Amino acid sequence: MNRFFFIGLSIAIVAFLTSNFLLLFGEKSIISKELYVSEYEQAYTHTYTETLPKEALTAPQDTMEIYVQDHEALEQWLVKEGDAVTAGAELARLNESESEDQRAIWQSEQSALQAERSEVQSTLQELTQARASQDSSVSEDSNNSSSYPGFGEDMEQELRMDVNVSVGVEVPEDGSYASGIAQAQQRLAAIDSELAVVEAQLAQSQENPALISPVEGTVASINRDTEPLSIEIYNNEREFVTYLLEDEWHEVEQADRVFIQAPGIEGAIPGTVRSVSEIPAEESKWFEAYRKLGRIEQNNPIAFYEVRIAPETPLQDKMPYGSNVNAEITLDEAQDAIALRDGWVYDDDDTTGTAYTLNIDGRPNAVPVEIAFSQQGRVVLASGMEAGDITINEEQLHDYPGRPKLFMPFPSRTPDFNYAKNTEWRAYIEYLLAR
């Protein structure tokens, strides 16, 4: 009898506990619950920046190359590598008997350069107008299938021919003119530089013919052996050159802020991105040095793009050409922004997500947030939270159909070593006695 009584009592107790457990924790339970949250913090604002670190090299802002076509025209070099020269300084003495022939060569070069400059300018203008016309047409009618809106077939063919002849770039069928325009602008700058050199030579006196420097700078190299003989001059204005990979190119823009750390210079040198090339970098001593410094290997061997960084203040004589520096390009910046720990934003897709905050009633709120970028283990928010909000990290909130009340540990503050060291012993005694 007693055995059946205890068996029945045990079954009743188990059934009672099970029913209460279901009523309390079941999915359809209406009994309010409390959830313990161990991780939380109060949001505060700060300025966050996303940067791209790069190896960079100190380079001249501009380079001049001066040629002498005939070996017999040159009598004697008057400078050597590393010499500083001023604008108008004599670089080499010319043979008087050969100077007329050399002058005729310079005059021919001047005429050819002026003609080429006019042609490239015309091509650049046509490309710019065609691109503007295309953009306008696309905005008005997205179904327009013409590659060159506003131009007939003859004009389209003429444009392609001009670009091929002048700057060596063929505009693709989809009407993307950016590459052709960029290369035309680059060629115009090169022509202007070459014209300045030739015009400087032609402006000199014919009584004492000499090869003169069109700019103030430093002699970089002299070709004394193979024709045409030449001398290369770096101008005194220095800047920095680095290179972007294909995936980095989309992140860097002209006028982005840059900070440079250089050996021997205290503090960071501020600067801005002066130019970002759309064309793969050509072989040069700067490009070769960059690849060796970075030890970069990638599948596409030509996907390197030159970036020129201009310092805010002149760097003349502060560092040698070719010196290696560390550059940090600022890609993004968020001022007075809130950043949460990595993993505290749920259901995120790199641009949006959800965060949990504590409301005044002690219950959680699911807050949609916009993500600016991630940095050093934190997710920087563009919007969604305000300073002073209590943010919560608790994955179990996803499993609760309602909004349970939360209870959390009291915040604790442990004095650091400096605080303890500067506290008198009497304070410790008083604290112990007060306990």
Tab-separated table of C-alpha atoms in Angstrom:
chain	number	residue	atom	x	y	z
A	1	MET	CA	0.000	0.000	0.000
A	2	ASN	CA	2.744	2.401	0.995
A	3	ARG	CA	4.657	1.546	-2.175
A	4	PHE	CA	1.744	2.498	-4.453
A	5	PHE	CA	1.201	5.667	-2.455
A	6	PHE	CA	4.773	6.834	-2.898
A	7	ILE	CA	4.753	5.933	-6.604
A	8	GLY	CA	1.587	7.952	-7.123
A	9	LEU	CA	2.981	10.847	-5.106
A	10	SER	CA	6.200	10.854	-7.174
A	11	ILE	CA	4.208	10.890	-10.413
A	12	ALA	CA	2.067	13.763	-9.141
A	13	ILE	CA	5.140	15.792	-8.116
A	14	VAL	CA	6.856	15.213	-11.480
A	15	ALA	CA	3.685	16.151	-13.349
A	16	PHE	CA	3.311	19.280	-11.221
A	17	LEU	CA	6.915	20.355	-11.847
A	18	THR	CA	6.659	19.572	-15.561
A	19	SER	CA	3.464	21.553	-16.012
A	20	ASN	CA	4.924	24.503	-14.125
A	21	PHE	CA	8.088	24.333	-16.210
A	22	LEU	CA	6.034	24.363	-19.399
A	23	LEU	CA	3.859	27.211	-18.156
A	24	LEU	CA	6.954	29.197	-17.226
A	25	PHE	CA	9.348	28.440	-20.092
A	26	GLY	CA	7.129	27.169	-22.888
A	27	GLU	CA	6.823	29.037	-26.168
A	28	LYS	CA	3.187	29.998	-25.437
A	29	SER	CA	3.868	31.005	-21.842
A	30	ILE	CA	2.447	34.392	-20.835
A	31	ILE	CA	4.331	34.544	-17.534
A	32	SER	CA	6.886	37.324	-17.543
A	33	LYS	CA	10.515	36.270	-17.360
A	34	GLU	CA	13.804	37.849	-16.433
A	35	LEU	CA	17.031	37.250	-18.306
A	36	TYR	CA	20.513	37.643	-16.891
A	37	VAL	CA	22.853	39.663	-19.148
A	38	SER	CA	26.548	39.568	-18.322
A	39	GLU	CA	27.889	41.886	-21.034
A	40	TYR	CA	26.758	45.458	-21.525
A	41	GLU	CA	28.278	48.905	-21.883
A	42	GLN	CA	27.230	52.518	-22.250
A	43	ALA	CA	27.692	53.984	-25.732
A	44	TYR	CA	29.879	57.043	-26.154
A	45	THR	CA	30.941	59.071	-29.188
A	46	HIS	CA	34.410	59.245	-30.657
A	47	THR	CA	36.110	60.016	-33.967
A	48	TYR	CA	37.064	56.860	-35.863
A	49	THR	CA	39.129	56.613	-39.023
A	50	GLU	CA	39.686	53.780	-41.492
A	51	THR	CA	43.176	53.888	-42.997
A	52	LEU	CA	45.197	52.045	-45.628
A	53	PRO	CA	48.900	51.650	-44.725
A	54	LYS	CA	51.301	51.743	-47.682
A	55	GLU	CA	55.011	51.747	-48.397
A	56	ALA	CA	55.929	54.959	-50.228
A	57	LEU	CA	59.011	56.587	-51.750
A	58	THR	CA	60.200	60.186	-51.833
A	59	ALA	CA	60.149	61.345	-55.451
A	60	PRO	CA	60.511	64.612	-57.387
A	61	GLN	CA	57.300	66.409	-58.205
A	62	ASP	CA	58.496	66.827	-61.777
A	63	THR	CA	61.348	65.510	-63.945
A	64	MET	CA	62.962	67.253	-66.902
A	65	GLU	CA	64.935	65.424	-69.607
A	66	ILE	CA	67.097	67.452	-71.999
A	67	TYR	CA	68.473	65.844	-75.162
A	68	VAL	CA	71.359	66.513	-77.518
A	69	GLN	CA	70.790	64.605	-80.741
A	70	ASP	CA	74.288	64.764	-82.196
A	71	HIS	CA	77.334	63.628	-80.240
A	72	GLU	CA	79.511	66.092	-82.189
A	73	ALA	CA	77.405	69.042	-81.032
A	74	LEU	CA	78.447	68.544	-77.413
A	75	GLU	CA	81.846	69.900	-76.414
A	76	GLN	CA	81.914	69.361	-72.631
A	77	TRP	CA	79.574	68.516	-69.738
A	78	LEU	CA	79.758	71.232	-67.063
A	79	VAL	CA	77.822	69.381	-64.320
A	80	LYS	CA	77.741	65.909	-62.795
A	81	GLU	CA	75.173	63.716	-61.037
A	82	GLY	CA	74.011	65.207	-57.749
A	83	ASP	CA	74.853	68.819	-58.631
A	84	ALA	CA	72.286	71.467	-57.762
A	85	VAL	CA	71.440	73.747	-60.699
A	86	THR	CA	69.416	76.924	-61.057
A	87	ALA	CA	67.059	77.880	-63.876
A	88	GLY	CA	69.211	79.104	-66.774
A	89	ALA	CA	72.396	77.451	-65.498
A	90	GLU	CA	74.708	75.991	-68.143
A	91	LEU	CA	74.743	72.203	-68.158
A	92	ALA	CA	77.054	71.580	-71.101
A	93	ARG	CA	79.060	73.592	-73.616
A	94	LEU	CA	78.148	73.144	-77.277
A	95	ASN	CA	80.427	73.288	-80.284
A	96	GLU	CA	79.844	76.577	-82.048
A	97	SER	CA	80.224	74.966	-85.465
A	98	GLU	CA	77.534	72.385	-84.642
A	99	SER	CA	75.213	74.613	-82.644
A	100	GLU	CA	73.224	75.770	-85.698
A	101	ASP	CA	72.380	72.179	-86.590
A	102	GLN	CA	71.341	71.455	-82.997
A	103	ARG	CA	69.262	74.618	-82.950
A	104	ALA	CA	67.497	73.511	-86.121
A	105	ILE	CA	66.707	70.195	-84.419
A	106	TRP	CA	65.220	72.018	-81.419
A	107	GLN	CA	63.110	74.194	-83.716
A	108	SER	CA	61.794	71.091	-85.465
A	109	GLU	CA	60.994	69.514	-82.092
A	110	GLN	CA	59.194	72.686	-81.001
A	111	SER	CA	57.024	72.687	-84.122
A	112	ALA	CA	56.240	68.979	-83.771
A	113	LEU	CA	55.367	69.325	-80.097
A	114	GLN	CA	53.133	72.325	-80.708
A	115	ALA	CA	51.304	70.452	-83.463
A	116	GLU	CA	50.912	67.370	-81.280
A	117	ARG	CA	49.696	69.503	-78.381
A	118	SER	CA	47.002	71.053	-80.557
A	119	GLU	CA	45.924	67.628	-81.793
A	120	VAL	CA	45.761	66.104	-78.311
A	121	GLN	CA	43.844	69.122	-76.990
A	122	SER	CA	41.310	68.740	-79.779
A	123	THR	CA	40.945	65.032	-79.100
A	124	LEU	CA	40.549	65.652	-75.363
A	125	GLN	CA	37.844	68.232	-76.011
A	126	GLU	CA	35.950	65.854	-78.305
A	127	LEU	CA	36.189	63.010	-75.801
A	128	THR	CA	34.990	65.237	-72.965
A	129	GLN	CA	32.033	66.469	-75.003
A	130	ALA	CA	31.174	62.936	-76.098
A	131	ARG	CA	31.229	61.673	-72.523
A	132	ALA	CA	29.063	64.571	-71.334
A	133	SER	CA	26.625	63.906	-74.163
A	134	GLN	CA	26.519	60.213	-73.327
A	135	ASP	CA	25.899	60.858	-69.618
A	136	SER	CA	23.089	63.277	-70.481
A	137	SER	CA	21.515	60.848	-72.907
A	138	VAL	CA	21.711	57.934	-70.461
A	139	SER	CA	20.016	59.985	-67.741
A	140	GLU	CA	17.194	60.886	-70.140
A	141	ASP	CA	16.728	57.453	-71.667
A	142	SER	CA	18.344	54.413	-70.047
A	143	ASN	CA	17.323	52.286	-73.036
A	144	ASN	CA	19.424	54.256	-75.514
A	145	SER	CA	21.707	51.679	-77.096
A	146	SER	CA	24.031	54.117	-78.891
A	147	SER	CA	27.664	54.053	-77.715
A	148	TYR	CA	28.135	57.687	-78.745
A	149	PRO	CA	24.881	59.577	-78.139
A	150	GLY	CA	24.564	62.749	-80.143
A	151	PHE	CA	27.216	61.674	-82.706
A	152	GLY	CA	26.798	59.946	-86.015
A	153	GLU	CA	28.772	56.967	-87.225
A	154	ASP	CA	31.297	59.181	-89.020
A	155	MET	CA	31.954	61.201	-85.880
A	156	GLU	CA	32.238	58.029	-83.815
A	157	GLN	CA	34.849	56.614	-86.187
A	158	GLU	CA	36.717	59.926	-86.231
A	159	LEU	CA	36.857	60.006	-82.445
A	160	ARG	CA	38.257	56.489	-82.289
A	161	MET	CA	40.868	57.337	-84.915
A	162	ASP	CA	41.942	60.521	-83.095
A	163	VAL	CA	42.358	58.707	-79.805
A	164	ASN	CA	44.351	55.898	-81.366
A	165	VAL	CA	46.706	58.298	-83.163
A	166	SER	CA	47.158	60.852	-80.414
A	167	VAL	CA	47.167	58.984	-77.130
A	168	GLY	CA	47.201	55.320	-78.032
A	169	VAL	CA	43.957	54.379	-76.264
A	170	GLU	CA	40.909	52.900	-77.940
A	171	VAL	CA	37.571	53.874	-76.449
A	172	PRO	CA	35.610	50.662	-75.733
A	173	GLU	CA	32.240	50.001	-77.299
A	174	ASP	CA	30.362	50.779	-74.082
A	175	GLY	CA	31.412	54.430	-74.335
A	176	SER	CA	33.730	54.488	-71.326
A	177	TYR	CA	35.891	57.529	-72.062
A	178	ALA	CA	37.695	57.755	-68.700
A	179	SER	CA	40.815	55.907	-69.816
A	180	GLY	CA	41.192	57.918	-73.030
A	181	ILE	CA	40.684	61.235	-71.224
A	182	ALA	CA	43.169	60.306	-68.499
A	183	GLN	CA	45.831	59.322	-70.996
A	184	ALA	CA	45.235	62.448	-73.090
A	185	GLN	CA	45.672	64.632	-70.004
A	186	GLN	CA	48.822	62.742	-69.100
A	187	ARG	CA	50.239	63.262	-72.597
A	188	LEU	CA	49.405	66.992	-72.495
A	189	ALA	CA	51.404	67.363	-69.276
A	190	ALA	CA	54.356	65.543	-70.864
A	191	ILE	CA	54.201	67.741	-73.980
A	192	ASP	CA	54.168	70.924	-71.868
A	193	SER	CA	57.236	69.691	-70.001
A	194	GLU	CA	59.085	68.900	-73.252
A	195	LEU	CA	58.103	72.260	-74.756
A	196	ALA	CA	59.479	74.114	-71.729
A	197	VAL	CA	62.835	72.385	-72.214
A	198	VAL	CA	63.051	73.097	-75.968
A	199	GLU	CA	61.924	76.717	-75.609
A	200	ALA	CA	64.526	77.299	-72.899
A	201	GLN	CA	67.262	76.087	-75.257
A	202	LEU	CA	66.028	78.266	-78.112
A	203	ALA	CA	65.850	81.351	-75.886
A	204	GLN	CA	69.585	81.323	-75.096
A	205	SER	CA	72.169	83.499	-76.802
A	206	GLN	CA	73.766	82.128	-79.969
A	207	GLU	CA	77.138	83.708	-79.240
A	208	ASN	CA	78.102	81.220	-76.519
A	209	PRO	CA	75.953	78.184	-77.249
A	210	ALA	CA	75.282	75.937	-74.267
A	211	LEU	CA	72.812	73.420	-72.962
A	212	ILE	CA	70.928	75.174	-70.155
A	213	SER	CA	68.606	74.067	-67.358
A	214	PRO	CA	64.974	75.185	-67.729
A	215	VAL	CA	64.287	74.665	-63.994
A	216	GLU	CA	65.909	74.808	-60.581
A	217	GLY	CA	66.707	71.327	-59.337
A	218	THR	CA	69.233	68.517	-59.001
A	219	VAL	CA	71.032	66.597	-61.739
A	220	ALA	CA	69.756	63.023	-61.464
A	221	SER	CA	71.576	61.277	-64.308
A	222	ILE	CA	73.630	61.984	-67.427
A	223	ASN	CA	73.769	59.785	-70.509
A	224	ARG	CA	77.247	60.480	-71.907
A	225	ASP	CA	77.596	57.514	-74.258
A	226	THR	CA	74.632	56.599	-76.448
A	227	GLU	CA	72.823	58.983	-78.770
A	228	PRO	CA	70.788	60.941	-78.173
A	229	LEU	CA	72.832	62.235	-75.246
A	230	SER	CA	70.648	63.390	-72.380
A	231	ILE	CA	70.569	64.806	-68.881
A	232	GLU	CA	67.782	64.274	-66.344
A	233	ILE	CA	66.953	66.933	-63.743
A	234	TYR	CA	64.711	66.558	-60.689
A	235	ASN	CA	62.973	69.716	-59.547
A	236	ASN	CA	63.369	70.658	-55.892
A	237	GLU	CA	59.756	70.088	-54.908
A	238	ARG	CA	59.383	66.642	-53.356
A	239	GLU	CA	56.332	64.436	-53.024
A	240	PHE	CA	55.635	60.777	-52.320
A	241	VAL	CA	54.750	57.981	-54.711
A	242	THR	CA	53.106	54.661	-53.902
A	243	TYR	CA	51.071	52.074	-55.791
A	244	LEU	CA	47.615	50.552	-55.320
A	245	LEU	CA	46.498	47.025	-56.066
A	246	GLU	CA	43.335	46.371	-58.030
A	247	ASP	CA	41.088	45.939	-54.972
A	248	GLU	CA	42.608	49.004	-53.255
A	249	TRP	CA	42.093	51.290	-56.249
A	250	HIS	CA	38.326	51.560	-55.609
A	251	GLU	CA	38.912	52.756	-52.036
A	252	VAL	CA	41.334	55.660	-52.628
A	253	GLU	CA	40.230	58.970	-54.116
A	254	GLN	CA	41.896	62.222	-55.021
A	255	ALA	CA	42.159	64.675	-52.070
A	256	ASP	CA	42.085	61.882	-49.440
A	257	ARG	CA	44.100	62.829	-46.349
A	258	VAL	CA	47.450	61.102	-45.802
A	259	PHE	CA	49.928	61.024	-42.919
A	260	ILE	CA	53.586	60.213	-43.582
A	261	GLN	CA	56.112	58.828	-41.097
A	262	ALA	CA	59.679	59.432	-42.288
A	263	PRO	CA	63.053	58.601	-40.682
A	264	GLY	CA	64.721	61.615	-39.133
A	265	ILE	CA	61.539	63.732	-39.077
A	266	GLU	CA	59.640	64.102	-35.822
A	267	GLY	CA	55.909	63.646	-35.954
A	268	ALA	CA	53.726	62.865	-38.940
A	269	ILE	CA	53.857	64.798	-42.208
A	270	PRO	CA	50.307	65.687	-43.371
A	271	GLY	CA	49.495	65.501	-47.049
A	272	THR	CA	46.780	64.755	-49.586
A	273	VAL	CA	46.394	62.372	-52.504
A	274	ARG	CA	47.242	64.493	-55.559
A	275	SER	CA	46.440	61.915	-58.220
A	276	VAL	CA	45.302	58.303	-58.623
A	277	SER	CA	46.214	56.838	-61.992
A	278	GLU	CA	43.664	54.849	-63.965
A	279	ILE	CA	46.413	53.366	-66.109
A	280	PRO	CA	48.688	50.480	-65.009
A	281	ALA	CA	52.046	51.735	-63.776
A	282	GLU	CA	54.957	51.795	-66.212
A	283	GLU	CA	58.327	50.354	-65.310
A	284	SER	CA	60.508	52.810	-63.392
A	285	LYS	CA	63.021	52.821	-60.572
A	286	TRP	CA	60.246	53.884	-58.171
A	287	PHE	CA	57.953	51.038	-59.241
A	288	GLU	CA	60.763	48.470	-59.010
A	289	ALA	CA	61.714	49.670	-55.518
A	290	TYR	CA	58.081	49.549	-54.343
A	291	ARG	CA	57.631	45.940	-55.435
A	292	LYS	CA	60.801	44.913	-53.629
A	293	LEU	CA	59.836	46.781	-50.460
A	294	GLY	CA	56.320	45.364	-50.369
A	295	ARG	CA	57.214	41.877	-51.629
A	296	ILE	CA	53.808	41.812	-53.314
A	297	GLU	CA	52.701	38.914	-55.467
A	298	GLN	CA	49.375	38.795	-57.270
A	299	ASN	CA	47.804	37.011	-60.201
A	300	ASN	CA	47.509	40.114	-62.378
A	301	PRO	CA	51.075	41.390	-62.889
A	302	ILE	CA	50.062	44.776	-64.339
A	303	ALA	CA	47.340	45.702	-61.816
A	304	PHE	CA	49.442	48.338	-60.026
A	305	TYR	CA	48.296	51.954	-60.125
A	306	GLU	CA	50.484	54.935	-59.269
A	307	VAL	CA	49.393	57.333	-56.525
A	308	ARG	CA	51.053	60.704	-55.977
A	309	ILE	CA	50.889	62.259	-52.508
A	310	ALA	CA	51.583	65.966	-52.052
A	311	PRO	CA	52.774	67.155	-48.618
A	312	GLU	CA	51.059	70.192	-47.125
A	313	THR	CA	54.402	71.938	-46.529
A	314	PRO	CA	57.463	71.863	-48.837
A	315	LEU	CA	60.016	69.128	-48.101
A	316	GLN	CA	62.959	70.640	-49.940
A	317	ASP	CA	66.285	69.324	-48.536
A	318	LYS	CA	64.520	67.514	-45.665
A	319	MET	CA	64.899	64.033	-47.120
A	320	PRO	CA	66.739	62.500	-50.066
A	321	TYR	CA	65.052	61.317	-53.239
A	322	GLY	CA	64.196	57.627	-53.106
A	323	SER	CA	63.966	57.402	-49.305
A	324	ASN	CA	61.405	54.919	-47.966
A	325	VAL	CA	58.537	56.282	-45.829
A	326	ASN	CA	55.368	54.863	-44.296
A	327	ALA	CA	52.087	56.343	-45.540
A	328	GLU	CA	48.606	56.019	-44.036
A	329	ILE	CA	45.826	56.976	-46.430
A	330	THR	CA	42.550	57.917	-44.724
A	331	LEU	CA	39.803	55.992	-46.510
A	332	ASP	CA	36.872	56.875	-44.268
A	333	GLU	CA	36.241	58.945	-41.167
A	334	ALA	CA	33.300	59.062	-38.765
A	335	GLN	CA	33.147	61.983	-36.342
A	336	ASP	CA	31.106	61.799	-33.120
A	337	ALA	CA	30.261	58.207	-33.978
A	338	ILE	CA	29.423	55.197	-31.793
A	339	ALA	CA	31.333	51.938	-32.140
A	340	LEU	CA	30.183	48.586	-30.750
A	341	ARG	CA	32.320	45.566	-30.080
A	342	ASP	CA	32.671	43.143	-32.938
A	343	GLY	CA	29.866	40.581	-32.601
A	344	TRP	CA	27.459	42.899	-30.786
A	345	VAL	CA	25.688	43.738	-34.051
A	346	TYR	CA	23.421	40.885	-35.197
A	347	ASP	CA	22.138	39.991	-38.646
A	348	ASP	CA	24.625	42.392	-40.228
A	349	ASP	CA	25.469	42.491	-43.949
A	350	ASP	CA	28.386	44.974	-43.725
A	351	THR	CA	26.020	47.933	-44.203
A	352	THR	CA	23.079	47.351	-41.829
A	353	GLY	CA	22.311	45.234	-38.771
A	354	THR	CA	20.533	45.058	-35.428
A	355	ALA	CA	21.765	46.006	-31.962
A	356	TYR	CA	20.059	45.585	-28.560
A	357	THR	CA	19.693	48.466	-26.133
A	358	LEU	CA	18.182	48.710	-22.647
A	359	ASN	CA	15.112	50.928	-22.286
A	360	ILE	CA	13.974	52.762	-19.148
A	361	ASP	CA	11.736	49.837	-18.106
A	362	GLY	CA	14.661	47.424	-18.017
A	363	ARG	CA	13.623	45.634	-21.199
A	364	PRO	CA	15.610	45.204	-24.455
A	365	ASN	CA	14.946	47.130	-27.637
A	366	ALA	CA	15.984	45.802	-31.047
A	367	VAL	CA	17.464	48.835	-32.840
A	368	PRO	CA	18.254	48.858	-36.581
A	369	VAL	CA	21.691	50.392	-37.186
A	370	GLU	CA	23.703	51.481	-40.221
A	371	ILE	CA	27.354	50.374	-40.370
A	372	ALA	CA	30.038	52.772	-41.585
A	373	PHE	CA	33.068	50.460	-41.360
A	374	SER	CA	34.896	48.085	-39.012
A	375	GLN	CA	38.104	48.937	-37.216
A	376	GLN	CA	40.277	47.126	-34.656
A	377	GLY	CA	37.602	44.803	-33.326
A	378	ARG	CA	34.798	47.369	-33.342
A	379	VAL	CA	31.921	48.126	-35.693
A	380	VAL	CA	31.595	51.877	-36.304
A	381	LEU	CA	27.971	52.965	-36.721
A	382	ALA	CA	26.749	55.624	-39.120
A	383	SER	CA	23.346	55.877	-37.386
A	384	GLY	CA	20.900	54.031	-35.130
A	385	MET	CA	22.222	54.748	-31.617
A	386	GLU	CA	22.891	57.794	-29.474
A	387	ALA	CA	25.454	58.574	-26.817
A	388	GLY	CA	24.360	57.304	-23.410
A	389	ASP	CA	22.407	54.284	-24.710
A	390	ILE	CA	23.079	51.024	-22.852
A	391	THR	CA	23.964	48.391	-25.439
A	392	ILE	CA	23.595	44.686	-24.645
A	393	ASN	CA	25.285	41.564	-25.916
A	394	GLU	CA	22.998	38.575	-25.388
A	395	GLU	CA	22.294	36.004	-28.089
A	396	GLN	CA	19.449	34.426	-26.061
A	397	LEU	CA	17.273	37.444	-26.799
A	398	HIS	CA	16.650	35.911	-30.234
A	399	ASP	CA	14.965	32.907	-28.573
A	400	TYR	CA	12.463	34.923	-26.523
A	401	PRO	CA	9.140	35.696	-28.210
A	402	GLY	CA	8.572	38.714	-25.976
A	403	ARG	CA	10.768	41.286	-24.321
A	404	PRO	CA	11.893	39.834	-20.990
A	405	LYS	CA	13.066	42.027	-18.170
A	406	LEU	CA	16.817	42.055	-17.806
A	407	PHE	CA	18.982	41.983	-14.734
A	408	MET	CA	22.701	42.653	-14.927
A	409	PRO	CA	25.703	42.778	-12.606
A	410	PHE	CA	26.485	46.129	-11.025
A	411	PRO	CA	29.340	47.915	-12.723
A	412	SER	CA	32.537	47.633	-10.767
A	413	ARG	CA	35.549	49.895	-10.771
A	414	THR	CA	38.928	48.624	-9.696
A	415	PRO	CA	41.520	51.285	-8.804
A	416	ASP	CA	44.638	51.106	-10.909
A	417	PHE	CA	48.185	50.968	-9.573
A	418	ASN	CA	48.828	54.727	-9.838
A	419	TYR	CA	45.677	55.479	-7.818
A	420	ALA	CA	46.642	52.966	-5.138
A	421	LYS	CA	50.214	54.241	-4.992
A	422	ASN	CA	49.086	57.842	-4.449
A	423	THR	CA	46.636	56.940	-1.635
A	424	GLU	CA	47.912	57.444	1.939
A	425	TRP	CA	48.019	54.490	4.356
A	426	ARG	CA	45.540	56.232	6.692
A	427	ALA	CA	42.852	55.892	4.039
A	428	TYR	CA	43.331	52.124	4.040
A	429	ILE	CA	43.041	51.986	7.845
A	430	GLU	CA	39.867	54.079	7.820
A	431	TYR	CA	38.398	51.821	5.116
A	432	LEU	CA	39.161	48.659	7.112
A	433	LEU	CA	37.711	50.105	10.327
A	434	ALA	CA	34.599	51.320	8.510
A	435	ARG	CA	33.918	47.766	7.349
